[in-house]
Structures are given as C-alpha cells and as structure tokens.
Amino acid sequence: MRLHLPWCWRGSEGMALPTTGSSSLLSVRVLKAHGFPSKDILTPSDSYVSLWLPTASSQEFRTRTVRNCRNPVWNQTFHFRIHSHLKNLLELKVFDQDLMTKDDPIFSVLFDVGTLKVGESQWKSFTLNPQGKEELEVEFRLQSLSACPEHLITNGVLVAREFSSLDIQLQKIGSIQDNSESDGRVEALVSGSYEGSHTLTPGTSPVRFHFPTCWESELSVKLQSTSQEALKVPLRSLPSGHTVRVSLSAKEEPALMMQLKTEKGPEELAVRLGFGLCDEEQVFLKKRKQVVAKALKQVLQLQDELQEDEIPVVAIMATGGGIRAMTSLFGQLSGLKELGLLDCVSYITGASGSTWAMASLYEDPDWSQKDLAGPTTAVRAQVTKSKLSVLAPSRLQRYRKELKERAQQGYPSCFTNLWALLNEALLHDEPHNYKLSDQQEALEHGQNPLPIYCALNTKEKNLSTFEFGEWVEFSPYEVGIPKYGAFVPSELFGSQFFMGRLMKRLPESRICFLEGIWSNLYAANLQDSLYWSSEPDQFWDRWAQDQIILDKEETPSLKMEEPPSTTSKIAKFFTDLLTRRPLAEASHNFLHGLHFHQDYFQHPHFSAWKGTKLDGYPNQLTPVEPYLCLLDVGYFINTSCPPLLIPTRQVDLILSLDYNLQGAFQQLELVGRYCQQQGIPFPPITPSPEDKALPQECHIFSDPESLAAPVVLHFPLVNDSFRNHSAPGVQREPEELAAGEVNLASSGSPYHYTKVTYSEEDVDKLLSLTRYNICNNQEHLLQALGEAMQRRRQRNRQGEQ
C-alpha cells in the first residue's frame, strides 16, 4: 500500500500543506421566535429548533419543545468547538413537533460562522422575507480557545483533520464461572466515529473506534439486556496512550470491567490531496516523451532531434457508444498504427463502450508495439458470437457466487455489480482475473499511451445528473475527482476511508467491475432518461443558467428556506419520482469525513470544475456521503475529454474520436459550451452549416489567440469517401460498392447502442470504415501534429518571457 505524505499547497498546482490554525468556541443562544403559524385552526405550534454544524459535531442538537405557542421563548445556549480554516456553516431549522406524523418544518436558516469576529457577540433576527411574519432571534458569540491548536492538511479545497482511535475491551470481574444467564454483552457508541457502534462480549478481542480528535465526542455504553445506559465518558478526558479501567455493574448483570485506551491516529494520508500530477504519471511522461520524439522525427521527417520541452502532448479522446464504440476504436487505432502515429500519442481516454476496447488492449503490456490484427480478430469474434449463454443457469449461479463473495469482502451490494458480470460475459468467453493497477506494467517503459477512464459521480436522489454531476477519472495509477483535488491509488479504489485515512483495505476489484461503472446506464433516473431520448439543448440551457446563478451566489453567508406548502409538496413528490435512481451504483467514498477549507469556493481548480447546484453548500457535497453513486458520462456529455483539460497535463493536440450516430458535432459542441462556461481553455467549435449537413471524415478546430487551448482534430463516425474507395486513393470496382454501404442512420442501424451482436458483414464494414477514415486523413494528422509542435514552442517562449 502506498501512503501519501503531506505535500505543500503552493502555486497553481495546489498540493496539500500541513497547517495550523486557531480554534474557537462558538456559542449559539437560541432566544425566541414570533409569528409562527398554527398547525391547525385551534392549536398553536409546538415549536423547537435544531442546530447542525458538521465541522464541529456529527450530532444534531435541538432545543426543548415549547408547546401551544405562536411566540415561543427558548433562551438555550449551545457550544461548538470550531476551526478558523474550515468552512463552518451552521444550519438552524425550526420545526412544529407532531407526535403522530413527521415533524413539520417551519423554516430553515444556513448561517456562515466565518462572518463572526473573535471576541464579539452578534445578535441576528432571521426572517423569511421582508414581508414575512415568522422571525427567529439568535445570539452568536465567538471566543478564542487557548487549548493546543489543531494541525490540518489541506490542498486549499479539502481539509484532513487530526483523528484518534479508541480501543475497548470488555471483561468480567471476579470468577469466570458466573451463574448469571446473561453473557454480559454491551453496546458501545461513539457519535461521529467511523464505526458508529460496536457490540462487545466479555473476553473477546478489543474493538476500535476512529473519531475526530478535536470533537467533543463521548463514549456511551448500554447494557443490551436492559437497554439501560451504564456509562458515558468524554473522550477528551482520557489520557492519550494510557489504559483506563472502568467498572460497570447492574442488578441483573455480572460485574464488568472495560479497558479504554485512546491513541493519536496516523498523520499520513492514504488520499492524495493535490492538483498536480502524481509522481508515477510524471515519471511515465518523461519516458513516453522519448518514444514520442522518435516517432515525430520519423513521421514529420525532422532533421534535428526534439528537445524535451519541444515535444507536444498528443491525446486520443474516445466517446461512448456501446459495442459500436468498442469496435470503432479498434479500427481507428489500427489506422494510427499503420500510419506510424500511435507512438506520437501520450494519453488515451475513454468512456462507456470505448473503455471496453481499452481494457482489453492493456492486458497486453506491449499492445501498441505489435500488429493489432490479433486483438482485432479477437474482438470481432466476441462481437459476432451469440449472447444467449450469458443468462444460462450455470452462468447465473456463478454470478450469484461471486456477488456473494464480493459482499462478504465488504463491497456494497448494488445492481451495477451484476451488470458488470453480465457485461464481462458479453465481451469475453471466460472471467478475466485482471485489475486496473495491473495496467501499470504496460506503462513501465513508456511503451504505450497512458489510459484514463471516465465516469460521473451523481446523487442517488433529489437531483438529476444535470443538477449534480462530478467528473471522476480512473488511471492505472490513481482514481480521483479533479474538482476536489483528491486521489487514491487505483488498487485502493473501493476500500473504506475516513478523514483521508485507510480504514479497511478490500481486495482490488477485477476490472470488469470498473467497466460496469464506466458503462453504467442503470443508475440513471427518469430525468436523465428524458435527456437521453430527446434533444439536449433544453437541459444545457438550464444548466448554463444555473451556472450563472451559482457564480452570483458563491458561498452563502445566509440562506433561508420557506416551509413546504401543499403545492411545493406535490412538486417534491414529482421531483422525487423523476430523480430517484432505483438501481443506484454504490462505491465506498474515499472522500468521506473530509471537510472544506474556508476559501474553497474561490480556489481556481475548484472553480474550473464546479457545476452543480450544491457547490456553494459544502454540508451537502460529496465528502458527507458514505458512498459514491457513479454513472456513465453519456448522461451529461458523451465525451472523455475532461481529464485532458487538466492544466498540469498540458495537452497540445486532441484526436477526437466520436461514435455518435446522431449529430456529428453535437457532443463536441457541448464540450465547447461547457469549457466556455467554466473558463477552461478550449477552441471554439463552430462547424459551418455545410459541414453540419454533410460532415466530412476529419475537421480541425483551433484557437490562434489562446496557446493554452489544445488543437482538436475531430473524426465523426461518417461514411463519406469510403463509399467509393476501398483504400485511400483506390476507387471501388462496381462489384465492391456494396461493401462501402455502411448504415449509420440514427434509427434502424445495425450499430444502434442496444445491439449487442453484429453480423460478420456489419462488423467488418465498421472496422474497415473507421480504419479507412484515419488513413485517408494522413495529411490532416501530420498538419495537426506540426501545428501542435509549433504551439508548444510558442508556449515555451511565452513562458520564458
């Protein structure tokens, strides 16, 4: 296992830095309210206020309930220990208590504690709107604490805090021969801990809790036979590194002794917090540049050797498209290999179906150095075989056995795991015991491009993918979410993490389970499906509008919500219906337990990749979730481009391989709109009306005014000159014309994404077409490589100035 030491947060790469900030005591005095509505005509509200500050405690505190009163007075004070470097957002909610049904919310307030000054008191009166009658009065006070400061590790967006462990062992006092019928079991709970609770039996091995060091956490012990609380211990009162013995006794229980020992947790993180490239990728790029330089000299017929800083970074970007994408990528890679251009490529990214081709190729550590006829023949056999056997009883029994074993290892159960096994059976005759980290062998000498696979992290309910979708990248070295600058080694993806530390290492998944995630169509909700089956413009216009609103709001210093009316309850019902994901994917969240830096929203890397309705509300973002919910990127944009737009990768040329049957430029235009909205350098995608009506095999897009924007050479899936040419410059004979007819209609095509079996004739046509479209555009490819090399030199000169 690789553990990543704290890095430094310096410059634009935003690497993580150990930092120390001041701790403060926040006192919140809930005073009174007035103007609250009655829950019915005759009876006033039974009101209480809940307080939740997740950076200080996992508990939600609440005032007492004041019954039958429209103007309740609580006058209760609550205390929170906070850290000045964290984004501390306090949520206050007023409820009308109901003993028969769920308590009705009256309104809620989100208050930014960072607006308070140490040593001062501040009185606030919260109202829903200027005309509103409901009003809540609260007094805040912030005091400095002289206790030892807490040490943090941050990349400027996320923060890892100190954490500790508590070991507990339970023993019976006196003779082991006890006539009591009870076995002395107790339940131990530590609020805010990773484990939550443990059941202890006398004489068994110790159990362990992990909890934030700075929180006012308590150990609560209950006797299982009576459910009576036998012990409550503030964990801060226990001396670190020393064993403390505490006795428990009850009338119906044998006397029990508990041994308690707290220890400081490790400072090293298993999660890498940083926006730069990992060490392994940087080493790979140095090796790959030597391969690229040699290939460029040959294909461009250069006289002089290229210096290291002159070598452009070229990437292949492949979209999704099921079996069609997998087959087409084999054809295009064969074309690049034939032209001697495959060694010019440093990255290859894929989504959905194109990841199936990539995963298959990288099982051979030297695949790009060999003739691709063998792998192409193998994939042809899989595409044309009958798929009926995937549901044979013997196969179903094997699926069930493996899913059971996977659950026993600690992986969450979800439908995506079954889809992964079905998908593997569609693509292979036998299970492949191959893992993502095994692909590092194919990169050891820089002999192949670095593969990166894409997915989206979404919410399980309440929000569509357009309202909440975060790019996730998978490489043989790391898996991470660039928006947060958080990555874990690929072999640890799926293991259990808390506060940046590894809690439980699970066996690395076979790559088929990742392929199931990358092509996960089944975690979609009705709203996503509506987008999939319609024109996406209306969804994109709404997304762009939400972005404008988000930029204006930034992080909220004060947010208030109105109580749900009858109309809003009906709207919520339909929202739940449209956005709930009945077959949601679940992977252990490696961000779980991390907090946000006070200035996270202004961080340039976070700003470049923000794009959800919740980005201004850290209490609702991914680190609070125990699981990730991962989905095929096609439900947002059918592209694998985002990893190539990370500034530290400095990609100069993107070969865009598009496998969509509808709209030759549609998805690339959406990428352009996305980048323009986010301020990410990308060339304008402005095809002419003629090109849209009759797209050609290759189109080049560049931005002469921005050296930071890559050149994009776009290859849509079209049948243009292939109709009349069997090879570049070779006219078809009359009897060969039928071989040039490839049905790429948006409906009725044998290559529709729902088709999992192709005829031999159809698969041969698709392989020939995609290979031809590459080979027939050799001049465009060489021209783009030359332009990328020139732009790299200009960028270097600009950097020197």
PDB file of N, CA and C in Angstrom, residues 558-599:
ATOM      1  N   LEU A 558     -25.826  33.618   4.152  1.00  0.00           N
ATOM      2  CA  LEU A 558     -27.127  33.453   4.781  1.00  0.00           C
ATOM      3  C   LEU A 558     -28.088  32.900   3.742  1.00  0.00           C
ATOM      4  N   LYS A 559     -28.717  31.803   4.056  1.00  0.00           N
ATOM      5  CA  LYS A 559     -29.703  31.225   3.156  1.00  0.00           C
ATOM      6  C   LYS A 559     -30.904  30.805   3.981  1.00  0.00           C
ATOM      7  N   MET A 560     -32.092  31.193   3.519  1.00  0.00           N
ATOM      8  CA  MET A 560     -33.304  30.820   4.229  1.00  0.00           C
ATOM      9  C   MET A 560     -34.254  30.109   3.287  1.00  0.00           C
ATOM     10  N   GLU A 561     -34.961  29.113   3.819  1.00  0.00           N
ATOM     11  CA  GLU A 561     -35.909  28.354   3.021  1.00  0.00           C
ATOM     12  C   GLU A 561     -37.291  28.457   3.631  1.00  0.00           C
ATOM     13  N   GLU A 562     -38.275  28.578   2.766  1.00  0.00           N
ATOM     14  CA  GLU A 562     -39.651  28.647   3.214  1.00  0.00           C
ATOM     15  C   GLU A 562     -40.170  27.259   3.555  1.00  0.00           C
ATOM     16  N   PRO A 563     -41.187  27.183   4.417  1.00  0.00           N
ATOM     17  CA  PRO A 563     -41.783  25.881   4.735  1.00  0.00           C
ATOM     18  C   PRO A 563     -42.497  25.325   3.521  1.00  0.00           C
ATOM     19  N   PRO A 564     -42.568  24.017   3.411  1.00  0.00           N
ATOM     20  CA  PRO A 564     -43.241  23.428   2.247  1.00  0.00           C
ATOM     21  C   PRO A 564     -44.744  23.669   2.271  1.00  0.00           C
ATOM     22  N   SER A 565     -45.260  24.209   1.187  1.00  0.00           N
ATOM     23  CA  SER A 565     -46.698  24.391   1.049  1.00  0.00           C
ATOM     24  C   SER A 565     -47.286  23.155   0.380  1.00  0.00           C
ATOM     25  N   THR A 566     -48.598  23.133   0.230  1.00  0.00           N
ATOM     26  CA  THR A 566     -49.240  21.996  -0.443  1.00  0.00           C
ATOM     27  C   THR A 566     -48.727  21.856  -1.869  1.00  0.00           C
ATOM     28  N   THR A 567     -48.589  23.005  -2.539  1.00  0.00           N
ATOM     29  CA  THR A 567     -48.084  22.982  -3.923  1.00  0.00           C
ATOM     30  C   THR A 567     -46.666  22.459  -3.986  1.00  0.00           C
ATOM     31  N   SER A 568     -45.811  22.941  -3.056  1.00  0.00           N
ATOM     32  CA  SER A 568     -44.417  22.503  -3.080  1.00  0.00           C
ATOM     33  C   SER A 568     -44.285  21.038  -2.700  1.00  0.00           C
ATOM     34  N   LYS A 569     -45.192  20.526  -1.856  1.00  0.00           N
ATOM     35  CA  LYS A 569     -45.151  19.105  -1.510  1.00  0.00           C
ATOM     36  C   LYS A 569     -45.493  18.240  -2.718  1.00  0.00           C
ATOM     37  N   ILE A 570     -46.445  18.711  -3.512  1.00  0.00           N
ATOM     38  CA  ILE A 570     -46.781  17.979  -4.733  1.00  0.00           C
ATOM     39  C   ILE A 570     -45.607  18.015  -5.705  1.00  0.00           C
ATOM     40  N   ALA A 571     -44.967  19.208  -5.823  1.00  0.00           N
ATOM     41  CA  ALA A 571     -43.806  19.345  -6.698  1.00  0.00           C
ATOM     42  C   ALA A 571     -42.671  18.438  -6.226  1.00  0.00           C
ATOM     43  N   LYS A 572     -42.496  18.354  -4.900  1.00  0.00           N
ATOM     44  CA  LYS A 572     -41.436  17.496  -4.360  1.00  0.00           C
ATOM     45  C   LYS A 572     -41.706  16.028  -4.689  1.00  0.00           C
ATOM     46  N   PHE A 573     -42.973  15.643  -4.648  1.00  0.00           N
ATOM     47  CA  PHE A 573     -43.317  14.262  -4.980  1.00  0.00           C
ATOM     48  C   PHE A 573     -42.884  13.923  -6.396  1.00  0.00           C
ATOM     49  N   PHE A 574     -43.190  14.813  -7.337  1.00  0.00           N
ATOM     50  CA  PHE A 574     -42.818  14.550  -8.722  1.00  0.00           C
ATOM     51  C   PHE A 574     -41.305  14.675  -8.933  1.00  0.00           C
ATOM     52  N   THR A 575     -40.661  15.573  -8.166  1.00  0.00           N
ATOM     53  CA  THR A 575     -39.204  15.664  -8.244  1.00  0.00           C
ATOM     54  C   THR A 575     -38.561  14.366  -7.784  1.00  0.00           C
ATOM     55  N   ASP A 576     -39.064  13.817  -6.677  1.00  0.00           N
ATOM     56  CA  ASP A 576     -38.552  12.536  -6.190  1.00  0.00           C
ATOM     57  C   ASP A 576     -38.765  11.437  -7.226  1.00  0.00           C
ATOM     58  N   LEU A 577     -39.934  11.465  -7.864  1.00  0.00           N
ATOM     59  CA  LEU A 577     -40.248  10.451  -8.862  1.00  0.00           C
ATOM     60  C   LEU A 577     -39.288  10.527 -10.044  1.00  0.00           C
ATOM     61  N   LEU A 578     -38.946  11.750 -10.453  1.00  0.00           N
ATOM     62  CA  LEU A 578     -38.092  11.946 -11.620  1.00  0.00           C
ATOM     63  C   LEU A 578     -36.611  11.728 -11.328  1.00  0.00           C
ATOM     64  N   THR A 579     -36.199  11.980 -10.078  1.00  0.00           N
ATOM     65  CA  THR A 579     -34.761  11.993  -9.793  1.00  0.00           C
ATOM     66  C   THR A 579     -34.267  10.801  -8.987  1.00  0.00           C
ATOM     67  N   ARG A 580     -35.138  10.007  -8.411  1.00  0.00           N
ATOM     68  CA  ARG A 580     -34.666   8.838  -7.652  1.00  0.00           C
ATOM     69  C   ARG A 580     -34.059   7.811  -8.601  1.00  0.00           C
ATOM     70  N   ARG A 581     -32.922   7.262  -8.203  1.00  0.00           N
ATOM     71  CA  ARG A 581     -32.220   6.267  -9.016  1.00  0.00           C
ATOM     72  C   ARG A 581     -32.501   4.880  -8.426  1.00  0.00           C
ATOM     73  N   PRO A 582     -33.462   4.142  -8.988  1.00  0.00           N
ATOM     74  CA  PRO A 582     -33.856   2.864  -8.374  1.00  0.00           C
ATOM     75  C   PRO A 582     -32.750   1.817  -8.386  1.00  0.00           C
ATOM     76  N   LEU A 583     -31.813   1.917  -9.333  1.00  0.00           N
ATOM     77  CA  LEU A 583     -30.711   0.941  -9.410  1.00  0.00           C
ATOM     78  C   LEU A 583     -29.379   1.663  -9.213  1.00  0.00           C
ATOM     79  N   ALA A 584     -29.320   2.506  -8.197  1.00  0.00           N
ATOM     80  CA  ALA A 584     -28.141   3.340  -7.968  1.00  0.00           C
ATOM     81  C   ALA A 584     -26.905   2.492  -7.706  1.00  0.00           C
ATOM     82  N   GLU A 585     -25.777   2.944  -8.272  1.00  0.00           N
ATOM     83  CA  GLU A 585     -24.481   2.318  -8.015  1.00  0.00           C
ATOM     84  C   GLU A 585     -23.976   2.777  -6.654  1.00  0.00           C
ATOM     85  N   ALA A 586     -23.177   1.960  -5.993  1.00  0.00           N
ATOM     86  CA  ALA A 586     -22.619   2.332  -4.689  1.00  0.00           C
ATOM     87  C   ALA A 586     -21.178   1.860  -4.585  1.00  0.00           C
ATOM     88  N   SER A 587     -20.263   2.813  -4.389  1.00  0.00           N
ATOM     89  CA  SER A 587     -18.851   2.514  -4.124  1.00  0.00           C
ATOM     90  C   SER A 587     -18.451   3.278  -2.872  1.00  0.00           C
ATOM     91  N   HIS A 588     -17.645   2.673  -2.022  1.00  0.00           N
ATOM     92  CA  HIS A 588     -17.192   3.357  -0.816  1.00  0.00           C
ATOM     93  C   HIS A 588     -16.526   4.682  -1.195  1.00  0.00           C
ATOM     94  N   ASN A 589     -16.882   5.735  -0.490  1.00  0.00           N
ATOM     95  CA  ASN A 589     -16.440   7.090  -0.817  1.00  0.00           C
ATOM     96  C   ASN A 589     -15.105   7.384  -0.155  1.00  0.00           C
ATOM     97  N   PHE A 590     -14.056   7.553  -0.961  1.00  0.00           N
ATOM     98  CA  PHE A 590     -12.735   7.839  -0.391  1.00  0.00           C
ATOM     99  C   PHE A 590     -12.612   9.272   0.127  1.00  0.00           C
ATOM    100  N   LEU A 591     -13.608  10.130  -0.120  1.00  0.00           N
ATOM    101  CA  LEU A 591     -13.611  11.490   0.416  1.00  0.00           C
ATOM    102  C   LEU A 591     -14.349  11.582   1.754  1.00  0.00           C
ATOM    103  N   HIS A 592     -14.928  10.485   2.205  1.00  0.00           N
ATOM    104  CA  HIS A 592     -15.791  10.518   3.381  1.00  0.00           C
ATOM    105  C   HIS A 592     -15.046  11.048   4.607  1.00  0.00           C
ATOM    106  N   GLY A 593     -15.648  12.034   5.274  1.00  0.00           N
ATOM    107  CA  GLY A 593     -15.079  12.580   6.501  1.00  0.00           C
ATOM    108  C   GLY A 593     -14.161  13.771   6.312  1.00  0.00           C
ATOM    109  N   LEU A 594     -13.814  14.105   5.069  1.00  0.00           N
ATOM    110  CA  LEU A 594     -13.007  15.298   4.830  1.00  0.00           C
ATOM    111  C   LEU A 594     -13.883  16.539   4.888  1.00  0.00           C
ATOM    112  N   HIS A 595     -13.301  17.661   5.284  1.00  0.00           N
ATOM    113  CA  HIS A 595     -14.036  18.922   5.372  1.00  0.00           C
ATOM    114  C   HIS A 595     -13.531  19.908   4.323  1.00  0.00           C
ATOM    115  N   PHE A 596     -14.163  21.071   4.273  1.00  0.00           N
ATOM    116  CA  PHE A 596     -13.819  22.068   3.266  1.00  0.00           C
ATOM    117  C   PHE A 596     -13.059  23.240   3.876  1.00  0.00           C
ATOM    118  N   HIS A 597     -12.085  23.718   3.116  1.00  0.00           N
ATOM    119  CA  HIS A 597     -11.328  24.905   3.509  1.00  0.00           C
ATOM    120  C   HIS A 597     -12.234  26.123   3.440  1.00  0.00           C
ATOM    121  N   GLN A 598     -11.966  27.109   4.283  1.00  0.00           N
ATOM    122  CA  GLN A 598     -12.819  28.298   4.343  1.00  0.00           C
ATOM    123  C   GLN A 598     -12.905  29.030   3.003  1.00  0.00           C
ATOM    124  N   ASP A 599     -11.859  28.929   2.177  1.00  0.00           N
ATOM    125  CA  ASP A 599     -11.838  29.632   0.891  1.00  0.00           C
ATOM    126  C   ASP A 599     -11.953  28.676  -0.293  1.00  0.00           C
TER     127      ASP A 599
END
